[in-house]
Coordinates of C-alpha atoms in Angstrom, one line a residue:
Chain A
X211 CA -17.3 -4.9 7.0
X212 CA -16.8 -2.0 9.9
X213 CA -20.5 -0.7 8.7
X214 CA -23.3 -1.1 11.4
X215 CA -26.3 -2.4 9.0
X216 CA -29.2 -4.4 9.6
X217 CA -29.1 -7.6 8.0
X218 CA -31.4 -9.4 6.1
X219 CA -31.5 -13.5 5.0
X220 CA -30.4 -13.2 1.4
X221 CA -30.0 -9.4 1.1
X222 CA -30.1 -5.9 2.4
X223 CA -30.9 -2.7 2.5
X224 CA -29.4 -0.5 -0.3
X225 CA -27.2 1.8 1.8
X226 CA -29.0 4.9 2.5
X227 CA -28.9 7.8 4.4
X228 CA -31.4 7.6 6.7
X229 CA -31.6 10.7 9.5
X230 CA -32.9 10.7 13.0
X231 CA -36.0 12.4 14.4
X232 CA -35.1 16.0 15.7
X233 CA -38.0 15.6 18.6
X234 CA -37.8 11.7 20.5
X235 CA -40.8 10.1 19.9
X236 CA -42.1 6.6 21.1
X237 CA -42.3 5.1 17.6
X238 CA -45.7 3.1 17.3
X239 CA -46.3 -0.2 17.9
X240 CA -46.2 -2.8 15.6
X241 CA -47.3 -6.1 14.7
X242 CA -45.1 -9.2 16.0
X243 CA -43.4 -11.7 14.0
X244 CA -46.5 -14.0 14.4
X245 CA -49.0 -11.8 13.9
X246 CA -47.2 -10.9 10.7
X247 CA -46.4 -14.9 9.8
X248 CA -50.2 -15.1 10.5
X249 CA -51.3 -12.6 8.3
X250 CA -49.2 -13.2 5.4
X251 CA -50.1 -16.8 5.9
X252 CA -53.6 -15.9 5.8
X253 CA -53.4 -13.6 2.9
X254 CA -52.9 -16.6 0.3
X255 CA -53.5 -20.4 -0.5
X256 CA -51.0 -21.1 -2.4
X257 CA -47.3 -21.7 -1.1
X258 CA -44.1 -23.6 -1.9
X259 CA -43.2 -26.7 0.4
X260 CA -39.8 -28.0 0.6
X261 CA -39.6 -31.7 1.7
X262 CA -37.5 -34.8 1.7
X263 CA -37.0 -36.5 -1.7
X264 CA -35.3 -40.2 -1.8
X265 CA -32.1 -39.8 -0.7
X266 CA -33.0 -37.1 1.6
X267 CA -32.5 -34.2 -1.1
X268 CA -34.7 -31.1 -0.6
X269 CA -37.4 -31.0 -2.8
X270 CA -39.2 -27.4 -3.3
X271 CA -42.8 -27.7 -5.3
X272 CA -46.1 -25.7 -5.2
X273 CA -49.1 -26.5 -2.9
X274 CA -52.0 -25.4 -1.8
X275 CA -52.8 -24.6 1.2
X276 CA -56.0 -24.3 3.9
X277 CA -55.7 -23.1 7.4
X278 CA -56.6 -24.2 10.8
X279 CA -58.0 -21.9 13.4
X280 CA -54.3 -22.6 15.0
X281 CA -52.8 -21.5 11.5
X282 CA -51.3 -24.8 10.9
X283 CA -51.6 -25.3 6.8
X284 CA -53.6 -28.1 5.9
X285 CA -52.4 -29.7 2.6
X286 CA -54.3 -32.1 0.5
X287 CA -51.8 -33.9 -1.8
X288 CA -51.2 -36.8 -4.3
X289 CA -49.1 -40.0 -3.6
X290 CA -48.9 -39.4 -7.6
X291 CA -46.7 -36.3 -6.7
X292 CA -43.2 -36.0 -5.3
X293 CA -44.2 -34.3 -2.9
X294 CA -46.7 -36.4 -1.2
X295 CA -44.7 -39.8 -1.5
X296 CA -42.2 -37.8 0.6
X297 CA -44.1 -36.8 3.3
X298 CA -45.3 -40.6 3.4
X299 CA -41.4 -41.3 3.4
X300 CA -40.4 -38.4 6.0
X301 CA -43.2 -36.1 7.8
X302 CA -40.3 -33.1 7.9
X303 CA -41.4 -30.2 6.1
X304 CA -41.4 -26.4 5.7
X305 CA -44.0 -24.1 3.9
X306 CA -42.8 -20.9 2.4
X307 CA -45.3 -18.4 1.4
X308 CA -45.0 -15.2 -0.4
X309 CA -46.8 -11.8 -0.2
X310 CA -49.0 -12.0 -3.7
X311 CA -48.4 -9.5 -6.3
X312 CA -45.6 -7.1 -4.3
X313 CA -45.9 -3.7 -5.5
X314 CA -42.7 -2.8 -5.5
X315 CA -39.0 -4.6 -5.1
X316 CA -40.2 -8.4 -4.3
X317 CA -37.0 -8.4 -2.0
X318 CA -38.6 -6.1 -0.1
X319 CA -41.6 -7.6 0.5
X320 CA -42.9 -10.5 2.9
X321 CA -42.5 -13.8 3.0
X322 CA -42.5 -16.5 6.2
X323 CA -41.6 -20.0 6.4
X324 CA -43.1 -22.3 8.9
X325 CA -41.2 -25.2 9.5
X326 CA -42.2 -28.7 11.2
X327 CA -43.9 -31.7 10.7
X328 CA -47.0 -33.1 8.5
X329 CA -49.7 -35.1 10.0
X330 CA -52.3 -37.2 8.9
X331 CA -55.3 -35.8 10.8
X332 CA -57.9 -38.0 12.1
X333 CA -61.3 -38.3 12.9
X334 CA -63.2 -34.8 13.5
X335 CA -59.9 -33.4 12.9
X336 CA -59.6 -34.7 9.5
X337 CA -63.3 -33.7 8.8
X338 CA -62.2 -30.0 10.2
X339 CA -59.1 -30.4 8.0
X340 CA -61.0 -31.2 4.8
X341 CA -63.3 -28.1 5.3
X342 CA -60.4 -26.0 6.0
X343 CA -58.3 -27.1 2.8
X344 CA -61.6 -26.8 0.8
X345 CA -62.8 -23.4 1.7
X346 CA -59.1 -22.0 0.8
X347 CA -58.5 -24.3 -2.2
X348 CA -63.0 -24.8 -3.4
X349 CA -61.4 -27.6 -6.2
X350 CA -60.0 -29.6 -4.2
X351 CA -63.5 -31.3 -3.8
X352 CA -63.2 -32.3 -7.2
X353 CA -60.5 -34.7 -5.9
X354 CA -61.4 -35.6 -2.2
X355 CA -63.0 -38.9 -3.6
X356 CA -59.4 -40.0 -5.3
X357 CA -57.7 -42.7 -3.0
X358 CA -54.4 -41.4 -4.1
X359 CA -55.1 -37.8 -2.2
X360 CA -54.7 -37.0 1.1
X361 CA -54.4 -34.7 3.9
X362 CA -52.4 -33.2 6.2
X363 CA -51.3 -31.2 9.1
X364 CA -48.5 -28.9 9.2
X365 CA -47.7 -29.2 12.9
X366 CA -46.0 -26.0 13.5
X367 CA -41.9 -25.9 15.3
X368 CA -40.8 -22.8 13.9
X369 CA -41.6 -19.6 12.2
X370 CA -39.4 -17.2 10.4
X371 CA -40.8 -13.9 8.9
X372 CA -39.3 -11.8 6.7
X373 CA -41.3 -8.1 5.8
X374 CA -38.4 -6.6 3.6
X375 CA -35.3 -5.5 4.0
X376 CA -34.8 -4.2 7.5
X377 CA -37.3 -6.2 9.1
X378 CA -37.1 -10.1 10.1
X379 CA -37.7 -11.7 13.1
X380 CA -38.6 -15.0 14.4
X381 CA -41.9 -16.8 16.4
X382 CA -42.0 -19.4 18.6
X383 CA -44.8 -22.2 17.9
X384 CA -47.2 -21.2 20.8
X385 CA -46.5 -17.4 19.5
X386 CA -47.8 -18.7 15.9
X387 CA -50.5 -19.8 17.2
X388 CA -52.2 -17.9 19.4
X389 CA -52.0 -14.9 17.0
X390 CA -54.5 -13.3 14.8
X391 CA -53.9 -12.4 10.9
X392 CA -54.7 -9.0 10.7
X393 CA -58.1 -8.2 10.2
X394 CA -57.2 -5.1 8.5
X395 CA -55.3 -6.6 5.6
X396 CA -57.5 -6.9 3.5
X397 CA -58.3 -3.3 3.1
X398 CA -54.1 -1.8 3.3
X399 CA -53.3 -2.1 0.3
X400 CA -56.5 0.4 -0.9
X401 CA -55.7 2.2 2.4
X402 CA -52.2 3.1 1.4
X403 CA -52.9 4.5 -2.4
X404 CA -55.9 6.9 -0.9
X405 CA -53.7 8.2 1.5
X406 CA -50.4 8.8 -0.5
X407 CA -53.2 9.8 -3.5
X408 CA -55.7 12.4 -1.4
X409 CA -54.3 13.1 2.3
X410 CA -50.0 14.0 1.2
X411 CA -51.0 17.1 3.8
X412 CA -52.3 14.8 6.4
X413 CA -49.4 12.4 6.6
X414 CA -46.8 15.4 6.1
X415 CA -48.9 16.5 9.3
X416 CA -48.0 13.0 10.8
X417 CA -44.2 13.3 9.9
X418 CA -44.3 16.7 11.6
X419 CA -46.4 16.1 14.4
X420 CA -45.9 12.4 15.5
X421 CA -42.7 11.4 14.3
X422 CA -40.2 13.7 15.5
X423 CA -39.3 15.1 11.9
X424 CA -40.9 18.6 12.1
X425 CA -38.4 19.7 9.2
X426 CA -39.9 17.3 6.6
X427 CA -41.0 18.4 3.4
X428 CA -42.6 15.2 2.4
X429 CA -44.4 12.3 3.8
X430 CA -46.2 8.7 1.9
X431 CA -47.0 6.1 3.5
X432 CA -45.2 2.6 3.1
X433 CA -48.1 0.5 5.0
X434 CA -50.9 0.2 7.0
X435 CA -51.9 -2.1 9.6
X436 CA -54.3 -2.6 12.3
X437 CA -51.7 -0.7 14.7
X438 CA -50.6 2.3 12.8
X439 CA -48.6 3.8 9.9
X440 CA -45.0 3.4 8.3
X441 CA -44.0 6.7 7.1
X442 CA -41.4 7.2 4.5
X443 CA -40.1 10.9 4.9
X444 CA -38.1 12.9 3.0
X445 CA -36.6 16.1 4.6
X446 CA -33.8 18.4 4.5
X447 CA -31.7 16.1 5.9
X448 CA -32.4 13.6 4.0
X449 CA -34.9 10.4 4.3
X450 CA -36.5 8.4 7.3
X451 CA -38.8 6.1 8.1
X452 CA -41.1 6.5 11.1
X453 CA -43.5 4.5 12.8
X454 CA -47.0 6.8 13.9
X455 CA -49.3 4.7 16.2
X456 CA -53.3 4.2 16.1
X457 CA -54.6 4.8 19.5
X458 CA -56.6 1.8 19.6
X459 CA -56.3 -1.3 17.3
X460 CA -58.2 -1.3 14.3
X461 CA -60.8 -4.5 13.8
X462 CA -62.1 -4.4 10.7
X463 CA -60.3 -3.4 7.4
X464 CA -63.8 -0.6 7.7
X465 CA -61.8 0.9 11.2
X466 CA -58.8 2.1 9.1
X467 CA -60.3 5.5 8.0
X468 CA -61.3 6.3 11.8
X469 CA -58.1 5.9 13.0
X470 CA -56.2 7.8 10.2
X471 CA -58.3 10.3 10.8
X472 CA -57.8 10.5 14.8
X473 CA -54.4 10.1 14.3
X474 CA -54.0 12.9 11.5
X475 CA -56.3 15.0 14.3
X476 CA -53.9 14.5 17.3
X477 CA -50.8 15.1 15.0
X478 CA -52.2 18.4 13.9
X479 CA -53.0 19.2 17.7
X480 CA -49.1 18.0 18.2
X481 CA -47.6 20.9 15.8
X482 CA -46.2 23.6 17.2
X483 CA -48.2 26.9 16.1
X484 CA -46.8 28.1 13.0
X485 CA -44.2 30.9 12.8
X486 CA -45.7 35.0 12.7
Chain B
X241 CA -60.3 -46.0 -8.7
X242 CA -60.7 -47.6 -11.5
X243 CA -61.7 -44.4 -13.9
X244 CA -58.6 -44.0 -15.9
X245 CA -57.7 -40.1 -15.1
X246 CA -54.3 -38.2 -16.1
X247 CA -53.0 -37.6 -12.7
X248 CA -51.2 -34.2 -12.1
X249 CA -48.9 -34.0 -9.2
X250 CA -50.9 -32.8 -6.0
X251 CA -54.2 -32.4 -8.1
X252 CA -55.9 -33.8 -10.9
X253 CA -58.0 -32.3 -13.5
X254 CA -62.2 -32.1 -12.5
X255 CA -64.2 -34.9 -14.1
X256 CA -65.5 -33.3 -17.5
X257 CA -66.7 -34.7 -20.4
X258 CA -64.2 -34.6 -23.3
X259 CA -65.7 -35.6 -26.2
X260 CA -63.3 -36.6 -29.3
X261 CA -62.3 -35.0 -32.5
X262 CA -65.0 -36.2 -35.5
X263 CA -62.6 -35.9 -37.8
X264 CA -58.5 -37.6 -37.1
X265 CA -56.1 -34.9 -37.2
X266 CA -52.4 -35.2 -36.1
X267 CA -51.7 -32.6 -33.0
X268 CA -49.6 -29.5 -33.4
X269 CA -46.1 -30.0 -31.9
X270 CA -45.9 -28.6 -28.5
X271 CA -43.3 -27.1 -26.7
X272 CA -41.5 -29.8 -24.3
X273 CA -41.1 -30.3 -20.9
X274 CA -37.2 -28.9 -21.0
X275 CA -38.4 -25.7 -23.4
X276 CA -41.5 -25.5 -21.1
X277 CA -39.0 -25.5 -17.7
X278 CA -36.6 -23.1 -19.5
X279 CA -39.7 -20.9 -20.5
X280 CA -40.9 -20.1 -17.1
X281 CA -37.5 -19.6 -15.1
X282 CA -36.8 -17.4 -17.5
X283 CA -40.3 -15.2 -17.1
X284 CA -39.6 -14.6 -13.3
X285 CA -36.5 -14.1 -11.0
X286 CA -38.0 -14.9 -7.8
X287 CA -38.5 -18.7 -6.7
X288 CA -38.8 -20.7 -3.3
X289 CA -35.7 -23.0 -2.6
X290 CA -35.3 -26.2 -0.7
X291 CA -32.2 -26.5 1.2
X292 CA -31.4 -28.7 4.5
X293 CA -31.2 -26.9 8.1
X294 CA -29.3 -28.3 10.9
X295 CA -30.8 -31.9 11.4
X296 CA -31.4 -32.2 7.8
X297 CA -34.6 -31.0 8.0
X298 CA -35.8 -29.4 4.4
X299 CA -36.1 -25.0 4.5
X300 CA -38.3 -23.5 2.4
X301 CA -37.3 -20.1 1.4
X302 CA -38.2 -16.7 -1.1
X303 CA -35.0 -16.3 -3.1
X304 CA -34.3 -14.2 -6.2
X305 CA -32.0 -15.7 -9.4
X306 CA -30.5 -14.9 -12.5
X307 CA -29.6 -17.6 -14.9
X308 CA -26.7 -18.4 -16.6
X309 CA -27.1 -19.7 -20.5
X310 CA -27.0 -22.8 -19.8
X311 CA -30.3 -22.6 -17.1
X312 CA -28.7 -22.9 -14.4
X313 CA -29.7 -20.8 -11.8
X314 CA -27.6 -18.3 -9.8
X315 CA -28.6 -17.7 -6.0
X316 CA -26.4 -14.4 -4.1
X317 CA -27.0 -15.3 -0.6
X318 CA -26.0 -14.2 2.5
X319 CA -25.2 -16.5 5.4
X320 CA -27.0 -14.6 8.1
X321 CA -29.7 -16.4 6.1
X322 CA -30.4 -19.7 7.1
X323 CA -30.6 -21.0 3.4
X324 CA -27.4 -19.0 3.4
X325 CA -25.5 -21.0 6.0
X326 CA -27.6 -24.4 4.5
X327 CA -26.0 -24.4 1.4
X328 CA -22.5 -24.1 2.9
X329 CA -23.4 -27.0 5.0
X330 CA -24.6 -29.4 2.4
X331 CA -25.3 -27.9 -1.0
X332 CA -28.0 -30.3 -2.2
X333 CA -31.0 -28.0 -3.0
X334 CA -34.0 -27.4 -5.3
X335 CA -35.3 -24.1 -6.6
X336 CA -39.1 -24.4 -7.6
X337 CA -41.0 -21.5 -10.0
X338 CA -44.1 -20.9 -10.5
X339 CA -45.7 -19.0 -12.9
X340 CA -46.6 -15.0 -11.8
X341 CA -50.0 -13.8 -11.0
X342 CA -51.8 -16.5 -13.2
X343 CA -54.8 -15.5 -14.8
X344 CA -56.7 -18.6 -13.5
X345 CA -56.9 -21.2 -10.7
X346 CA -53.0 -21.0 -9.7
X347 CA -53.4 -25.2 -9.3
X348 CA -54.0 -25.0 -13.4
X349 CA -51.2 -22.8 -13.9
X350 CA -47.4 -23.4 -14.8
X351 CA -44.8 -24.3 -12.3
X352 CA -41.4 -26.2 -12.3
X353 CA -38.7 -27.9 -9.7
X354 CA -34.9 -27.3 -10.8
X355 CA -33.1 -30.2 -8.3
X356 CA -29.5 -30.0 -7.5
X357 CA -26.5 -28.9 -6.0
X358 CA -25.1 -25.5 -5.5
X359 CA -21.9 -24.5 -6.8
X360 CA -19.0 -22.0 -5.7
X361 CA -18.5 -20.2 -8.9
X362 CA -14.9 -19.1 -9.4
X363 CA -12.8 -17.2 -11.9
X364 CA -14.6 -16.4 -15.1
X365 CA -17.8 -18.4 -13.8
X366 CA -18.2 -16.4 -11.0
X367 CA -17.9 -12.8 -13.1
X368 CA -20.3 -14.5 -15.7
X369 CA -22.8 -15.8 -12.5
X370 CA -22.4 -12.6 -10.8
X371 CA -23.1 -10.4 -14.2
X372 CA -26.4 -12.8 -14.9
X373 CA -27.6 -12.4 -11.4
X374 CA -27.2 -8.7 -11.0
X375 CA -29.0 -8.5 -14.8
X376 CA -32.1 -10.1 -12.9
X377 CA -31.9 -8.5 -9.7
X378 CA -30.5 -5.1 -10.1
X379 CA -30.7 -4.7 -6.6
X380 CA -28.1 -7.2 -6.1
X381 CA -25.3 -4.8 -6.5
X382 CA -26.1 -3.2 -3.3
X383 CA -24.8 -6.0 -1.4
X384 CA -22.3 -7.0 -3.8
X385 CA -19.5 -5.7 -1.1
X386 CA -21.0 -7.4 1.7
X387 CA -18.5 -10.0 2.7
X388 CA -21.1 -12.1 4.0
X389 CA -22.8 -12.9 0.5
X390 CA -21.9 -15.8 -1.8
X391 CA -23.0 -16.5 -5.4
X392 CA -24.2 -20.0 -5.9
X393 CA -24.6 -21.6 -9.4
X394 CA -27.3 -24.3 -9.1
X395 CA -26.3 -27.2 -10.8
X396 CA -29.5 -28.9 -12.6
X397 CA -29.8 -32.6 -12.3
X398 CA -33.3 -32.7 -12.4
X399 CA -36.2 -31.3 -13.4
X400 CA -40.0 -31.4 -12.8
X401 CA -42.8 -29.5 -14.7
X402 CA -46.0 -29.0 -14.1
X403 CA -48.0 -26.9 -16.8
X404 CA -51.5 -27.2 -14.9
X405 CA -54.3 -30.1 -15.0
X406 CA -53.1 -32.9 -16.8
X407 CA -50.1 -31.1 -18.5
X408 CA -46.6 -32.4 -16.7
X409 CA -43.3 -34.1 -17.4
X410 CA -39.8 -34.5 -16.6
X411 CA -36.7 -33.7 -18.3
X412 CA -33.2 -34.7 -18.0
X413 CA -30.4 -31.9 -17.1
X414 CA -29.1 -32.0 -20.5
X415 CA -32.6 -31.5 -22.5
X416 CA -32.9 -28.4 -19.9
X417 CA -29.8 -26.9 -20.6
X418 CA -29.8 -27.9 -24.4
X419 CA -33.8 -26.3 -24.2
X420 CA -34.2 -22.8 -25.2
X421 CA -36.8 -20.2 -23.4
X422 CA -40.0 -19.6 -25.8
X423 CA -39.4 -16.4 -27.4
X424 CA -42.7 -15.4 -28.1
X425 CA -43.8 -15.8 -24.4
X426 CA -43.3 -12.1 -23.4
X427 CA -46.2 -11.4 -26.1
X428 CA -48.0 -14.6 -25.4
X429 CA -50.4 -13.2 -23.0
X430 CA -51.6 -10.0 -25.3
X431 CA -51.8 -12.5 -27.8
X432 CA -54.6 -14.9 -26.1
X433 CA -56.5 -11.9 -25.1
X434 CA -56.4 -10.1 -28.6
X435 CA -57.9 -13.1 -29.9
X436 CA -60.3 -14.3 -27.6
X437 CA -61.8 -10.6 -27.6
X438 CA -61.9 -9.7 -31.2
X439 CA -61.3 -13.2 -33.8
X440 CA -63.3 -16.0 -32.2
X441 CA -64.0 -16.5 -35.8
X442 CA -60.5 -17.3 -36.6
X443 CA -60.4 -19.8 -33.2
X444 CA -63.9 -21.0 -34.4
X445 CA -62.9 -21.8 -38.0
X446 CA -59.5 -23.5 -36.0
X447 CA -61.7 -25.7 -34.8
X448 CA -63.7 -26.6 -37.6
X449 CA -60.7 -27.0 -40.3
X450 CA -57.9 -28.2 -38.4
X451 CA -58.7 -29.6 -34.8
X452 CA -61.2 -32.0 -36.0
X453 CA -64.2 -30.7 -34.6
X454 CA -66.6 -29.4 -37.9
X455 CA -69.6 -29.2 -34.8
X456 CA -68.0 -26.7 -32.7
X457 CA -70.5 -23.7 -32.0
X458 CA -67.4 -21.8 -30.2
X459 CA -63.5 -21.6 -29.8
X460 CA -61.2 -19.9 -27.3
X461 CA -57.9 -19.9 -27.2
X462 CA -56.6 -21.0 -23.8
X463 CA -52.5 -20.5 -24.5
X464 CA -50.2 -19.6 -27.2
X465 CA -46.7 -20.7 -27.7
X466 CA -44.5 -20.4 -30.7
X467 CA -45.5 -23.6 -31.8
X468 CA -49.1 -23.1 -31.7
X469 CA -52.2 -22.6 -30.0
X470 CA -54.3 -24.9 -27.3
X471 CA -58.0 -24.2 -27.8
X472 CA -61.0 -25.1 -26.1
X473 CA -64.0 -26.3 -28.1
X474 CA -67.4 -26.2 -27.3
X475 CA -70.0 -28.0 -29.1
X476 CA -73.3 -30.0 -29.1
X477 CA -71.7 -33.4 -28.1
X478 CA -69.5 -31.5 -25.0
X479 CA -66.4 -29.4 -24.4
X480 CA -62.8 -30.4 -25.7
X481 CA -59.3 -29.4 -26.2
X482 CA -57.3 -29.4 -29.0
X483 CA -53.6 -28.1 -30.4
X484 CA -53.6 -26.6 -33.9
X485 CA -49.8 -25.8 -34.9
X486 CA -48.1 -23.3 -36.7
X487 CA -46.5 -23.7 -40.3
X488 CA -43.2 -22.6 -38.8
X489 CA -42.3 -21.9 -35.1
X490 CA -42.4 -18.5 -34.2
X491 CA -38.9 -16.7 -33.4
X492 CA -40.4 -13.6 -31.8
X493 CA -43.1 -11.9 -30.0
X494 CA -43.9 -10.2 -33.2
X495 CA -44.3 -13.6 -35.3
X496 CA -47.2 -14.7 -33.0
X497 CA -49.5 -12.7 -35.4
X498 CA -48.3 -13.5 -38.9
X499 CA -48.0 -17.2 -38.1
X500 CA -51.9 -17.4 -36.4
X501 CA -53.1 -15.3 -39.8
X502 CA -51.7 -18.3 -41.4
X503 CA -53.0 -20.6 -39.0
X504 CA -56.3 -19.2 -39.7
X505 CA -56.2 -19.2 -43.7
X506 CA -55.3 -22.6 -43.7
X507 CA -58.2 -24.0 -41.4
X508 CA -60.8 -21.9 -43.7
X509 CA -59.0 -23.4 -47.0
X510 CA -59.7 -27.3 -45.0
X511 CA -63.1 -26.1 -44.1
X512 CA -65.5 -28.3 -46.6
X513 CA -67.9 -26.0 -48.9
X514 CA -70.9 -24.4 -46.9
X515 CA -73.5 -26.8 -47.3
X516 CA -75.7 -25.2 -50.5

């Protein structure tokens, strides 16, 4: 293998040819590894936990899953399970978690693992735990009075995040926790078809404007976030993918539309006039 | 606890009143545990595996599969992944699946544990493994040259299935590999819906004639298999459950609606004579 590529655990990008901007640009910046463990974590309740069966074999079964304000998953499990006599047997464990419902290739979509150890919380921790689990998982309180059930703490070591093909990275535990989810999430996915759907002229604008690709003929875009835009653009070149910056962080999943909009403004403003 | 409860691993069903069949009937054959397992690592190709890091400590990771006749699954992974590098270090490992984008509470929905140990495949195994993960994962052949990827063949010793509340077993490595994957469950879906919106006659005369259960005021079908249909009952004396199976298993999606007609003209031919 001479080929430079970028490598991704378990696969990689399809080889493609992907061209460089004709104009340097500052590409955008982007959420962290944490912010995007925190967000993907926050995006579900539902995961898959690997832990220690008798005779220290891996075992990988469903849970569900509340958070604390720290982001450590708070599971509420069944001695009557696998899973939960292991983690009396051996507290390690890891919690994978997958984007729901990918749109496209599920390769090339997220997931994150967060791997450490489980707890059992106690006192007003265990009450906080309880709510936590409860409002991300509402019947579990159909069990919480079974003696066979209980809770615990994921205590966070290690976070590995994977967006898709191309783009991994890793996050300490104090970088895990002390980052937000994005509060924009919830409204990308809605964000992304209305643009690629109504405004192709505004993010071809972007492409031309922003992103150093004044040739492109094409622009959609991949994702949204609270920090800016993935472009995919297709030129006569051939393809690229750029990265176009809000000016400020978006808040609120409500703040998208504002900062499209000033972004599509100042990219317009960017373009060169157009020929005689 | 001294309420006798079906215990389902990491949750149990709610406390609801279940009242009994009036009338003794002999349930429909269901599918079992290894045709259940079979069933849904068939429906999907992406799962979460459980392999051991450095320090034995169990990974939890996205990975996609194909699957050989037998079951057994086959993992292309690279080693710049840690499950990657895991496997080559001890290849003890579990692959759990989990139903896609239930229509329900994902607790009360279908998931399974394959445990294990991954296999080099070599020779005409590893053409055969190759060929069955590429028909799964189409992407797969992108990376097919990349000398840092390895086919794995899970070998099944164990496996775990949980249907949803109070619906789990285990089967042994031969019943999975012996099991065959439902044919009808590509249609099976379509099917509960087509019913449930436009012959809750049918499901209500099901109830009446064949589940035991002449009181019911209403019927819907909850699953279908090619073995039959679950329903749930509602009447004056409370909610229940029942199985009413089919004359003959079903061999294809198609067969789902000629064997419920049949279903259906039986339990109005058991029905006893409208009261004059």
């Amino acid at each position: 293998m001479s080929t430079a590529r970028t490598a991704v655990p378990g696969h990689d990008a399809p080889p493609e040819a992907i061209v460089a901007p004709l104009v340097a640009v500052t590409p955008g910046r982007r959420r962290t590894a944490a912010e995007e463990a925190r967000t993907l974590v926050a995006s579900t309740s539902i995961g898959s936990l690997a832990t220690l069966s008798s005779g220290r074999n891996p075992w990988a079964s469903v849970v569900a899953y509340g958070t604390l304000p720290d982001g450590a998953p708070v599971l509420f499990v069944s001695t009557l399970a696998e899973h939960g006599r292991n983690l009396r047997r051996d507290p390690r464990t890891s919690l994978s978690v997958a984007e729901q419902a990918p749109a496209g290739d599920p390769l090339d979509s997220g997931r994150v693992t967060l791997a450490g150890r489980a707890e059992r919380p106690e006192g007003e921790l265990a009450e906080q735990a309880l709510a936590a689990h409860v409002a991300a998982v509402p019947g579990a309180t159909a069990y919480a009075a079974f003696g066979d059930f209980s809770l615990w703490v994921l205590r966070v070591e290690r976070v590995r995040w994977v967006g898709g093909f191309g783009r991994m990275d890793s996050a300490t535990a104090a970088e895990y926790a002390a980052a937000e989810p994005d509060p924009t999430a919830p409204g990308a996915a809605g964000a992304v078809a209305h643009l690629n759907d109504d405004h192709a002229d505004a993010l071809l604008a972007m492409a031309h404007g922003l992103a150093g690709h004044p040739d492109a003929t094409a622009a959609r875009c991949a994702r949204i976030d609270r920090y800016g835009l993935d472009l995919a653009i297709a030129g006569p070149r051939g393809d690229a993918t750029a990265r176009v910056g809000f000016e400020h962080p978006a808040a609120h999943p409500g703040d998208l539309r504002a900062a499209t909009i000033e972004l599509t403004r100042r990219a317009r403003a960017a373009l060169p006039p157009p020929t005689p």
